[in-house]
XYZ file of C-alpha atoms in Angstrom:
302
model
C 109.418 50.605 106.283
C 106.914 53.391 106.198
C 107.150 56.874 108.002
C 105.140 57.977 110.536
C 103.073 61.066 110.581
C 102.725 60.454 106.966
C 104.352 63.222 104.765
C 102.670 65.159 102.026
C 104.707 62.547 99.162
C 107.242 64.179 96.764
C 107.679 67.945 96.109
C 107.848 69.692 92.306
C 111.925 71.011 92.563
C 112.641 73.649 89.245
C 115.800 73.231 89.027
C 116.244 76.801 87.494
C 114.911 78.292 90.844
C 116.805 76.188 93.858
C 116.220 79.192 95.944
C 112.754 80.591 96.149
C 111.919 83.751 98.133
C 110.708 83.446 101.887
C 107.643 84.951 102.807
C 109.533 87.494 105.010
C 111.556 88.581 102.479
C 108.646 89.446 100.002
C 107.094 91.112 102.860
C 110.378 93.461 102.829
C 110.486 93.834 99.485
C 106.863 94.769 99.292
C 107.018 97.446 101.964
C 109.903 98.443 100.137
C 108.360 99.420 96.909
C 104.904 100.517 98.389
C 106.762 103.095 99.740
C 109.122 103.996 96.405
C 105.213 104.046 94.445
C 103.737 106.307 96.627
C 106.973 108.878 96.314
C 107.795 108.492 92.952
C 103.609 108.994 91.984
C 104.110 112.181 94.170
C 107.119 112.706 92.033
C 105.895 112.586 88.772
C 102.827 114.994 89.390
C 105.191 117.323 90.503
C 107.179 117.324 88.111
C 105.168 117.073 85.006
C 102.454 119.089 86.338
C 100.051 116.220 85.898
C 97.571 114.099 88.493
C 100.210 110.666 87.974
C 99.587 107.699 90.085
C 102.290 104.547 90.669
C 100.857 101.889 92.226
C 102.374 98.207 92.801
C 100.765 94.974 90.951
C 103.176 92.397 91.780
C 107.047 90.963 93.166
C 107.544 87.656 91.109
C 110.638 85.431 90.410
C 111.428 84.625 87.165
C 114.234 83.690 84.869
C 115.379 86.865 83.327
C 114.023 85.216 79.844
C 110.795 84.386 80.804
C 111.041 88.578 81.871
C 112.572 89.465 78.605
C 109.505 87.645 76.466
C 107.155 89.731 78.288
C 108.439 92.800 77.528
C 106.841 95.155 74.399
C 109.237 95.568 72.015
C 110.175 98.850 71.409
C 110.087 99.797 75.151
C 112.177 102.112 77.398
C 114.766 99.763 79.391
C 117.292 101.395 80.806
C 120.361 99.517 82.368
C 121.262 100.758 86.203
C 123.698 100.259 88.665
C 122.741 100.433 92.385
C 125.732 100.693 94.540
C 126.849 98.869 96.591
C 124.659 95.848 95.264
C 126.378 93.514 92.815
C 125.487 93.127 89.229
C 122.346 95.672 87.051
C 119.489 95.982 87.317
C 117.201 97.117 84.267
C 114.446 99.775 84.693
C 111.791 99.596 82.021
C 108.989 101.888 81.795
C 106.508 101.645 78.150
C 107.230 103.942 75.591
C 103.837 105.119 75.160
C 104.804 106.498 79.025
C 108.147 108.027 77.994
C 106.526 109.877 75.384
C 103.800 111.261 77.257
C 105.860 112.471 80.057
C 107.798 114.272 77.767
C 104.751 115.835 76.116
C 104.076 116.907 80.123
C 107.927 118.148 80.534
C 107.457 120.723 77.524
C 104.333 121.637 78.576
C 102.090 119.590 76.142
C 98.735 117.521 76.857
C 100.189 114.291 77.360
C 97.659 111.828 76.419
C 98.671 108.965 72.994
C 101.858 109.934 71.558
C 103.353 108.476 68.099
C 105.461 104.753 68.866
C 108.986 105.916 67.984
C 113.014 106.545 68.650
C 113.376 109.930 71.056
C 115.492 112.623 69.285
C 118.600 113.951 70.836
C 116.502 116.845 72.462
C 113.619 114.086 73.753
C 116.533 111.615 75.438
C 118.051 114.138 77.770
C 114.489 115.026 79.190
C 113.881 111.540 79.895
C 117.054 110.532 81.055
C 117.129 113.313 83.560
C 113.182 112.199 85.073
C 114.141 108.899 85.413
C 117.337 109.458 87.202
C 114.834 111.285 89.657
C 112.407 108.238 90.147
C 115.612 106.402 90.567
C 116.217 108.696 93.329
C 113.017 107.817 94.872
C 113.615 104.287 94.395
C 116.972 104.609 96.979
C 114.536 106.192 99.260
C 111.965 103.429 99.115
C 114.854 100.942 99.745
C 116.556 102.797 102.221
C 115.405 100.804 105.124
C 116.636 97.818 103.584
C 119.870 99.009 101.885
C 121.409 102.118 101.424
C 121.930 102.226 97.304
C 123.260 104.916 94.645
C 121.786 104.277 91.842
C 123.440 105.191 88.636
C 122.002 105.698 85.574
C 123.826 103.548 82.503
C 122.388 103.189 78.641
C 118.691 102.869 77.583
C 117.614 100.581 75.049
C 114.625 100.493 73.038
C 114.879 96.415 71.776
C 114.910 94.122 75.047
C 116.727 91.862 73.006
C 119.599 94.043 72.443
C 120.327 94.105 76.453
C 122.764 91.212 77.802
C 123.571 92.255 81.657
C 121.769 89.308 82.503
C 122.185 85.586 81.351
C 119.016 83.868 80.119
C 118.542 81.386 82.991
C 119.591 83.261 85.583
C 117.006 83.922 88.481
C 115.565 87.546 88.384
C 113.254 89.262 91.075
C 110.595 91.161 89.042
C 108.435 94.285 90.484
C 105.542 95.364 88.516
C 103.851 99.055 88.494
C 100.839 100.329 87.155
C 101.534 103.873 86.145
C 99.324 106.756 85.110
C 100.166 109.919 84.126
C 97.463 111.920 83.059
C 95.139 109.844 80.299
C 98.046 107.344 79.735
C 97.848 103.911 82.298
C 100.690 101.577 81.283
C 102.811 99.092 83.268
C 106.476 99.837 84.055
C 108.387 97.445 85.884
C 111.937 96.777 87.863
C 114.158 93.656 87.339
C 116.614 92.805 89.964
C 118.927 89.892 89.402
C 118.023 87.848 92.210
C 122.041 87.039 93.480
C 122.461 90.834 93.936
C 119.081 90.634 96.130
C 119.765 87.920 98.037
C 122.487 88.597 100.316
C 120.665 91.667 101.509
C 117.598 89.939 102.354
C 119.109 87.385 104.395
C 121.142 89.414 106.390
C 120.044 88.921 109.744
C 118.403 92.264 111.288
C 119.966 93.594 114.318
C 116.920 94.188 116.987
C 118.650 96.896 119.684
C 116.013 96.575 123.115
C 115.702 100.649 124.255
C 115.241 101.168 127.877
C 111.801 103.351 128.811
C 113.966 106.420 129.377
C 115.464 105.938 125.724
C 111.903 105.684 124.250
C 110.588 108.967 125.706
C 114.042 110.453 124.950
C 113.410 109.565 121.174
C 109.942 110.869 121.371
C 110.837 114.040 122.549
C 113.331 114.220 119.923
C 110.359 113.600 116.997
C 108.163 115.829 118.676
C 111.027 118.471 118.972
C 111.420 117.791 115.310
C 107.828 117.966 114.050
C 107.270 121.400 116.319
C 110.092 122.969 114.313
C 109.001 121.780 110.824
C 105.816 123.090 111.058
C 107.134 126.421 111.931
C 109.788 126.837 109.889
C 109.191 129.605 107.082
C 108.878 129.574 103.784
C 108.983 132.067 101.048
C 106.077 131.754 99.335
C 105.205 133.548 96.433
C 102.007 134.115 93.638
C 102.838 134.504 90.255
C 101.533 135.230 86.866
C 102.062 133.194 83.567
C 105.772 133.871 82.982
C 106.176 135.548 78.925
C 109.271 135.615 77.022
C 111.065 138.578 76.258
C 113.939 138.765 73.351
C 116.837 140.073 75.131
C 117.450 143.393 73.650
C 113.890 144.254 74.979
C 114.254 143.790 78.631
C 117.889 145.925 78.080
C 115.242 148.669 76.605
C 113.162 148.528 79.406
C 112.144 152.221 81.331
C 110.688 153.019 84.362
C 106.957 153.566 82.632
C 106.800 150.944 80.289
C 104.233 149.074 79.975
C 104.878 145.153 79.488
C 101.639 143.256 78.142
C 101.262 139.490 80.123
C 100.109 136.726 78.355
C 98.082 135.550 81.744
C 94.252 134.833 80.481
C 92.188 137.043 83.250
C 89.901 133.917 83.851
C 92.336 131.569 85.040
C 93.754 132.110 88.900
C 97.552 132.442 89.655
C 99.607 129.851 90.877
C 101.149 129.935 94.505
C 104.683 128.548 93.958
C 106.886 127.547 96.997
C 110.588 126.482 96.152
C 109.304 126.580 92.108
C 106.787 123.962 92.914
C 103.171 125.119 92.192
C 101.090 123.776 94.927
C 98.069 125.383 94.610
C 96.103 128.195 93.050
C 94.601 131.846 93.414
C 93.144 134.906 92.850
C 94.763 138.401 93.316
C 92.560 140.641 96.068
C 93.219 143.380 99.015
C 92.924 142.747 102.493
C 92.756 146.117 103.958
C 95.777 148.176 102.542
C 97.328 145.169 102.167
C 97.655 142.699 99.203
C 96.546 139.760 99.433
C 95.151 136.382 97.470
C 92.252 134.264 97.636
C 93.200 130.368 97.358
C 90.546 128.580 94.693
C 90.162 125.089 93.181
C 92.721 125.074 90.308
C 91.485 124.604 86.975
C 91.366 120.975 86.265
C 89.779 120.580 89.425
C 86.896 122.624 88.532
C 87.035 120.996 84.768
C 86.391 117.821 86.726
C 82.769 119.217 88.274
């Protein structure tokens, strides 16, 4: 006996994906980690002192050994735990990346860097910036699950990592990342049984009365008022120079210390050791005072 309404016949079923993502939970996800790019882009200029930019590609579900084959091999993949979620979750970001953003950290160019190992006084450097974009990625998920993440080992050989069994289901966010001259992709692998539960747990939608909704806008504007006039010690500094230490014990009221600071390029204007923009020294009146200018690779860029 035939149906009515006439169904679309039978269905492909993989066998090694019996649960797929909804579209509301990739919607989550993706708001999720558009917000942990943006941050951890802002991040990574800041703290290499390069224009970096993290954007997202893609969210796809995979078996973690269809992830593992796409993988470069050597690569930086480092194995994290993320509190209170079940399980690790492996961070992998190209070593071509890794290198360059340590060339930033000590001050260098950036730009193609030689394919090997980090030495003892590279891995410390890079340990400690990625356990800051791990920071940002807590904020970015934040609205869906409070997490700590913890940094574990890092691994150069994706074969030599076995948190994850070969057919189990994996939820796979890709970035493209740019720091300075070097574009790369660095991506996120999330075992998808540690995602699940979080995704499906129903959201809890709490109706506010009118007088509860002006209350709470009071309260941001109250909020925004006082951030933008808190203060701020700002301050405008030279080119710091190093000193052996039996010098600066020397020092006399008269010397004379010689900067290294080039008189053709400005000062930077440093708030909280964070150098957010640029100038020159002037007067205005009998006071002192500085001129804010383009900073230098903005006006190599004309």
């Amino acid at each position: 006996m035939s149906r009515r309404g006439g169904g679309t016949g039978p269905q492909p079923y993989d066998f090694r994906r019996p649960i797929k993502l909804s579209r509301e939970n990739m919607r989550n996800l993706q708001m999720c980690f558009e917000t942990y790019a943006r941050s951890c882009g802002t991040l990574l200029t800041t703290r290499l002192r390069a224009v970096s930019q993290v954007g997202l590609l893609a969210i796809e579900q995979l078996t973690y050994e269809e992830y593992q084959t796409q993988l470069n091999n050597p690569t930086v993949l480092a194995v994290v735990t993320l509190e209170p979620l079940t399980g690790s979750i492996l961070f992998e970001v190209p070593l071509s990346t890794a290198m360059a953003s340590i060339d930033h950290l000590l001050g260098g160019p950036g730009g193609a860097q030689p394919e090997r190992p980090l030495t003892d006084l590279e891995m410390p450097l890079l340990r400690g910036l990625i356990e800051k974009m791990l920071g940002e990625l807590a904020y970015g998920l934040e609205a869906m699950v409070p997490v700590h993440p913890k940094l574990g080992a890092i691994e150069y050989n994706p074969q030599f990592v076995r948190t994850i069994a070969p057919g189990d289901a994996v939820v796979v966010t890709s970035f493209e990342i740019r720091v300075g001259s070097e574009e790369s992709i660095a991506s996120i692998c999330i075992p998808f049984a540690s995602i699940l539960p979080v995704l499906e747990k129903p959201t809890e939608h709490v109706e506010l009365t009118a007088e509860e909704r002006m209350s709470l806008l009071r309260a941001q504007s109250n909020l925004t008022a006082g951030l933008s006039l808190a203060p701020l010690d700002v301050a405008v500094r030279f080119q710091p120079i190093r000193m052996r230490t039996d010098d600066i014990i020397d020092l006399r009221p008269g010397d004379v210390v010689p900067l290294g600071h080039p008189v053709t390029v400005p000062l930077s204007v440093v708030v909280n050791d964070t150098v957010f923009a640029h100038a020159v020294p002037g007067t205005q009146g009998a006071r002192l005072a500085c001129l804010i200018v383009p900073s230098p690779k903005e006006d190599s860029r004309k």
